[in-house]
Tab-separated table of C-alpha atoms in Angstrom:
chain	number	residue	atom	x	y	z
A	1	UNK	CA	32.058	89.990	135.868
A	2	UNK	CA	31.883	89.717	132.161
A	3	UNK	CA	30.688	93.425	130.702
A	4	UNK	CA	28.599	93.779	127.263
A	5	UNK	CA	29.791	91.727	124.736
A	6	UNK	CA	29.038	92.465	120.946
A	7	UNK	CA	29.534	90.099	117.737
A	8	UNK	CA	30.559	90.045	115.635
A	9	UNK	CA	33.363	92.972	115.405
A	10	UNK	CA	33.394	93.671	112.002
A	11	UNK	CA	30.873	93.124	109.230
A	12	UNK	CA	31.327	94.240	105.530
A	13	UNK	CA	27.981	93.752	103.149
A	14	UNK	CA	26.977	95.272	100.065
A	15	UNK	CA	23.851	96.987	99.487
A	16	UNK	CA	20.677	95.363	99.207
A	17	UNK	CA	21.688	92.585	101.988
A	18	UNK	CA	20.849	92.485	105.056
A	19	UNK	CA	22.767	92.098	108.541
A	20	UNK	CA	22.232	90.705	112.059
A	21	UNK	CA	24.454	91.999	114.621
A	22	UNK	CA	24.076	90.442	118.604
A	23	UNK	CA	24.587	92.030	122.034
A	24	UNK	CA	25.147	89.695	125.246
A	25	UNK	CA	24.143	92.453	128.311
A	26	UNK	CA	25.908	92.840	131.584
A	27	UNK	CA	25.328	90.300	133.907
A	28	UNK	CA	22.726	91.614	135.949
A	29	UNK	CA	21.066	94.070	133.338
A	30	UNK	CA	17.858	93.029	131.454
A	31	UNK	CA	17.387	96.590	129.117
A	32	UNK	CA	19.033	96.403	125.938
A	33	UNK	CA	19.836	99.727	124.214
A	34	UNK	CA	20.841	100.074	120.482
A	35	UNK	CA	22.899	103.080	119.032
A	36	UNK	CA	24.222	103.777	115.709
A	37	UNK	CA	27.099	105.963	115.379
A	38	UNK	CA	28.569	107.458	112.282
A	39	UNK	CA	31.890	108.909	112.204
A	40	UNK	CA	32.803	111.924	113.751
A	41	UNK	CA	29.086	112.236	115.617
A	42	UNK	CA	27.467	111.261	118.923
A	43	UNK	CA	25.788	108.030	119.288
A	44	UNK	CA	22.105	107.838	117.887
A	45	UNK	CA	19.013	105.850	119.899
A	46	UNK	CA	17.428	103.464	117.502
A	47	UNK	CA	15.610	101.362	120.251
A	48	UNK	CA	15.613	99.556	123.675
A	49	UNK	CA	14.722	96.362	124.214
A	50	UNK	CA	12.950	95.487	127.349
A	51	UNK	CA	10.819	92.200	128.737
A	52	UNK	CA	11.447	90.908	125.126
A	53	UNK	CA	9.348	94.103	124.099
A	54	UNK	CA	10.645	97.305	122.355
A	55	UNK	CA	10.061	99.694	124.703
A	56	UNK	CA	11.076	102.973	122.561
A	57	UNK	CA	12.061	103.544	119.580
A	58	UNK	CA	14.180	106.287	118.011
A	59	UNK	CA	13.811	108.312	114.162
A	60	UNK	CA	15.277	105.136	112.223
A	61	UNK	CA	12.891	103.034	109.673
A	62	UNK	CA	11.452	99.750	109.402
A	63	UNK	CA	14.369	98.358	107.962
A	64	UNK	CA	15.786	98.169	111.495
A	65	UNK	CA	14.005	95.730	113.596
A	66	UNK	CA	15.331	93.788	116.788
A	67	UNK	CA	14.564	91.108	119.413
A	68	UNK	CA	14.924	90.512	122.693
A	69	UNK	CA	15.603	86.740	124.058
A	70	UNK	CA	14.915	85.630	127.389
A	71	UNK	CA	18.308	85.479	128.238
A	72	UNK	CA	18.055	89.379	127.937
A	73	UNK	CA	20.877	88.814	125.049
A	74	UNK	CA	19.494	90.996	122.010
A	75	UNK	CA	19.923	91.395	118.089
A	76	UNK	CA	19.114	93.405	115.811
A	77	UNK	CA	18.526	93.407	111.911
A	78	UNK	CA	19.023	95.713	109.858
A	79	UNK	CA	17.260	94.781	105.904
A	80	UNK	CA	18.214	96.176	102.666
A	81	UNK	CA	21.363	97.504	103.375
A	82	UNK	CA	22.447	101.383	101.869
A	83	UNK	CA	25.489	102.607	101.864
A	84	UNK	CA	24.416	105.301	105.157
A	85	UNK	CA	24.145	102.192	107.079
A	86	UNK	CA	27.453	102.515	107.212
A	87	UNK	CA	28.647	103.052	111.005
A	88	UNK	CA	29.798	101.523	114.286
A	89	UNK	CA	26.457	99.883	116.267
A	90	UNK	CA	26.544	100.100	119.703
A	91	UNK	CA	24.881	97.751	122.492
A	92	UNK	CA	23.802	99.335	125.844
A	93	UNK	CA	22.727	97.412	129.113
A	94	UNK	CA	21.026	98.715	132.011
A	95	UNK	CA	18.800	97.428	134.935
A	96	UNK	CA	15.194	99.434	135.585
A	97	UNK	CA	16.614	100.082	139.051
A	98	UNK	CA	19.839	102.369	137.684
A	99	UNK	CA	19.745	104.580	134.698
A	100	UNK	CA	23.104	103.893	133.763
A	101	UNK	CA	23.327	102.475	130.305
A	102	UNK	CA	27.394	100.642	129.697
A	103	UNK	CA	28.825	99.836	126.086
A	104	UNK	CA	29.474	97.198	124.444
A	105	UNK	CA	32.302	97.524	121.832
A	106	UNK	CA	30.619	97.788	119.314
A	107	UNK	CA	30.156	95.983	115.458
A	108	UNK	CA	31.575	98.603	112.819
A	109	UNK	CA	29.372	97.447	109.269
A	110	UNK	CA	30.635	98.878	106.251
A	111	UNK	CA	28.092	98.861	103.183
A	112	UNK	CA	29.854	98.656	99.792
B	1	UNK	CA	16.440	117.553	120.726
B	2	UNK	CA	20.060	116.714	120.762
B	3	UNK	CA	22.125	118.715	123.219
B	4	UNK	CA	24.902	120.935	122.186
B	5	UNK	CA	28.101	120.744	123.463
B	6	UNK	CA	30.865	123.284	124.138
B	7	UNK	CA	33.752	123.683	122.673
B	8	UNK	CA	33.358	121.668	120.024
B	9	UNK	CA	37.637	120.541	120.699
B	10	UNK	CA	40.140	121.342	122.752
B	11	UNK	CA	43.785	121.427	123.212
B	12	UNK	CA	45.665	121.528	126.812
B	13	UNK	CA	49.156	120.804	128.136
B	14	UNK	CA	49.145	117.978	130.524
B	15	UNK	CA	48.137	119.804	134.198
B	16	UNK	CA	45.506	122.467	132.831
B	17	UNK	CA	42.128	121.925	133.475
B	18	UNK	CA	39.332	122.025	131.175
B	19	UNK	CA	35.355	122.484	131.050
B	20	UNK	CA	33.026	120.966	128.805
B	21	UNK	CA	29.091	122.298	128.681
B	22	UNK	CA	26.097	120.092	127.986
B	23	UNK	CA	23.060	122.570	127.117
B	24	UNK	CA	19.585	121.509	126.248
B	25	UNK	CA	16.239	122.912	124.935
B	26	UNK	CA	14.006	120.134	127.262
B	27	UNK	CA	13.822	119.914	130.718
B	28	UNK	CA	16.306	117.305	131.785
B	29	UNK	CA	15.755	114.071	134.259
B	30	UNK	CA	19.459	113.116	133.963
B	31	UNK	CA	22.647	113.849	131.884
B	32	UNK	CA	25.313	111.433	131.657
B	33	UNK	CA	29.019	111.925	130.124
B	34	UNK	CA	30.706	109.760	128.500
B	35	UNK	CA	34.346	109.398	127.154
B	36	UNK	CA	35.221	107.819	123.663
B	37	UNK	CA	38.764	107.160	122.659
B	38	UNK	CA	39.385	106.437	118.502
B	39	UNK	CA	38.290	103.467	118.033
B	40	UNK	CA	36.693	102.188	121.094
B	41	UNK	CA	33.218	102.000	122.895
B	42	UNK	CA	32.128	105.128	124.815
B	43	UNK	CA	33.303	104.864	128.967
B	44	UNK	CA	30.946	105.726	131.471
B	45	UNK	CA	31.968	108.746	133.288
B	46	UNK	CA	29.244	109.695	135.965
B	47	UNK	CA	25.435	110.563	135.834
B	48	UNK	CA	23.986	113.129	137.241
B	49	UNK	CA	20.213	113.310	138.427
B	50	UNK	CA	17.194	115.795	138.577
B	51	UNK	CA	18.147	117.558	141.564
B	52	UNK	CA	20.838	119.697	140.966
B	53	UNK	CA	23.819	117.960	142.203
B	54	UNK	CA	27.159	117.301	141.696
B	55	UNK	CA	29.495	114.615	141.505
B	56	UNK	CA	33.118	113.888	141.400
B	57	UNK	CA	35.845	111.052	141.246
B	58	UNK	CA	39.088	111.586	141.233
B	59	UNK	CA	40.267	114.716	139.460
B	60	UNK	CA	37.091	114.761	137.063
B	61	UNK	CA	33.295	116.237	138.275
B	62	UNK	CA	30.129	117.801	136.347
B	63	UNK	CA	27.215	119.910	137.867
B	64	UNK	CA	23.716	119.400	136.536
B	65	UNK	CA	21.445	123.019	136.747
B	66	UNK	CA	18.153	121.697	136.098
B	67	UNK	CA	16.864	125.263	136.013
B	68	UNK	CA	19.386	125.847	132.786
B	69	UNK	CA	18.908	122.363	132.008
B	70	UNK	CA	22.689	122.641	131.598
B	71	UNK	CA	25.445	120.408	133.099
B	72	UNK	CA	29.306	120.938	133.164
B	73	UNK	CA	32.048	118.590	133.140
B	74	UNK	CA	35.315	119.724	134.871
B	75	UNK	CA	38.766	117.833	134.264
B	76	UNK	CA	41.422	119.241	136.723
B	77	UNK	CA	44.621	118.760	136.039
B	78	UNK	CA	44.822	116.760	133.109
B	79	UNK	CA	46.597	113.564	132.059
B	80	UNK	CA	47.176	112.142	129.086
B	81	UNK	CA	44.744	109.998	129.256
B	82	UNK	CA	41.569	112.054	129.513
B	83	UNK	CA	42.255	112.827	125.956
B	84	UNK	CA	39.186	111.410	124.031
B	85	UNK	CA	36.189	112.669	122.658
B	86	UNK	CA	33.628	113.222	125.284
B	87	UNK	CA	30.131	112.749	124.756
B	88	UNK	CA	26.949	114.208	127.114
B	89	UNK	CA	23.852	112.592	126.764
B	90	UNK	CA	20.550	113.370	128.102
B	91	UNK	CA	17.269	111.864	129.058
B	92	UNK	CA	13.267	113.337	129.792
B	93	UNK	CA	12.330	110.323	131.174
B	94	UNK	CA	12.506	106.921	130.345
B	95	UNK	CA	16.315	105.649	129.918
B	96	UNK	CA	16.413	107.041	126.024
B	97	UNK	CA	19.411	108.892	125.863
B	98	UNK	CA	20.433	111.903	123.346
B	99	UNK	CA	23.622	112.320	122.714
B	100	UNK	CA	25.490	115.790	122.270
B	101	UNK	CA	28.157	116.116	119.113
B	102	UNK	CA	30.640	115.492	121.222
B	103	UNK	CA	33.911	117.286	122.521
B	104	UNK	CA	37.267	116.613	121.568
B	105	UNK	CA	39.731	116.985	124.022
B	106	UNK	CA	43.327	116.529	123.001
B	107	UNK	CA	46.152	116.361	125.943
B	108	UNK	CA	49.800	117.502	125.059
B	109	UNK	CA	52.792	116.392	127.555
């Protein structure tokens, strides 16, 4: 049973660009979950993905966007690219019937 | 509101037992911990649910006071490899989770 899957693993861009990053959830899980985490702090809710809808969205800007496919697999964009974009993005899946939300390993961008 | 997590790090000998607090300034529908080792993806540890109770598996459990809208996660006996950072999060709600600073727990033999 394959568990969340994240590509790619590492990503290095320079301001100004932008990025796509992609989550594949648990088989069995149709909620997607994005986090950002910087270093040396918890994981931060950007937004949740849900029936190809964003179902909630955390404090991050317009700049970061996402999409759900049918498949349930997700992405999500993140346009003109500063240097505090900087972190490790995490994927979460979950199913509506259990609350628990599993990691993927995560993409680690670094903005130069 | 992010939650705020006690101590911030820690440092046991392999065998002591440690407890990590999860405190938080909403009423809580569910707190789940986490563990995060350098470098890696955060590992589900347990969740606990509205309703007070407490779980266990193995050697590691948490309570969940609603009333406080606190939980506590208790390592007995430690191993080596519980050392990690471990994270709470918590959720009002919907499946939104806030995550807590974090706790670093570092295991000497």
């Amino acid at each position: 049973d394959a568990g969340v899957t994240q590509s790619p693993t590492h990503l290095i861009k320079t301001r100004g660009q932008q990025v796509t990053l992609r989550c594949s959830p648990k088989s069995g899980h149709d909620t997607v979950s994005w986090y950002q985490q910087a270093l040396g702090q918890g994981p931060q809710f950007i937004f949740q993905y849900y029936e190809e809808e964003e179902r909630q969205r955390g404090n991050f800007p317009d700049r970061f966007s996402g999409h759900q496919f049918p498949n349930y697999s997700s992405e999500l964009n993140v346009n003109a690219l500063l240097l505090g974009d900087s972190a490790l993005y995490l994927c979460a899946s979950s199913s509506p019937q259990q609350f628990t939300q599993y990691f993927g390993p995560g993409t680690r961008l670094t903005v130069l | 509101q992010q939650p705020v997590q006690s101590p911030q790090a820690v440092i046991l000998r392999e065998g002591e037992d440690a407890v990590i607090n999860c405190s938080s300034s909403k009423a809580l529908y569910s707190v789940h911990w986490y563990r995060q080792k350098h470098g890696e993806a955060p590992v589900f540890l347990m969740i606990l649910l509205k309703g007070g109770e407490q779980k266990g598996h193995d050697k590691i459990s948490a309570s969940f006071n609603e009333k406080k809208q606190q939980s506590s996660l208790y390592l007995t006996a430690s191993q080596l490899s519980y050392s990690g950072t471990y994270f709470c999060g918590t959720a009002s709600g919907a499946q939104k989770l806030v995550f807590g600073q974090g706790t670093r727990l570092t295991i000497n033999p």
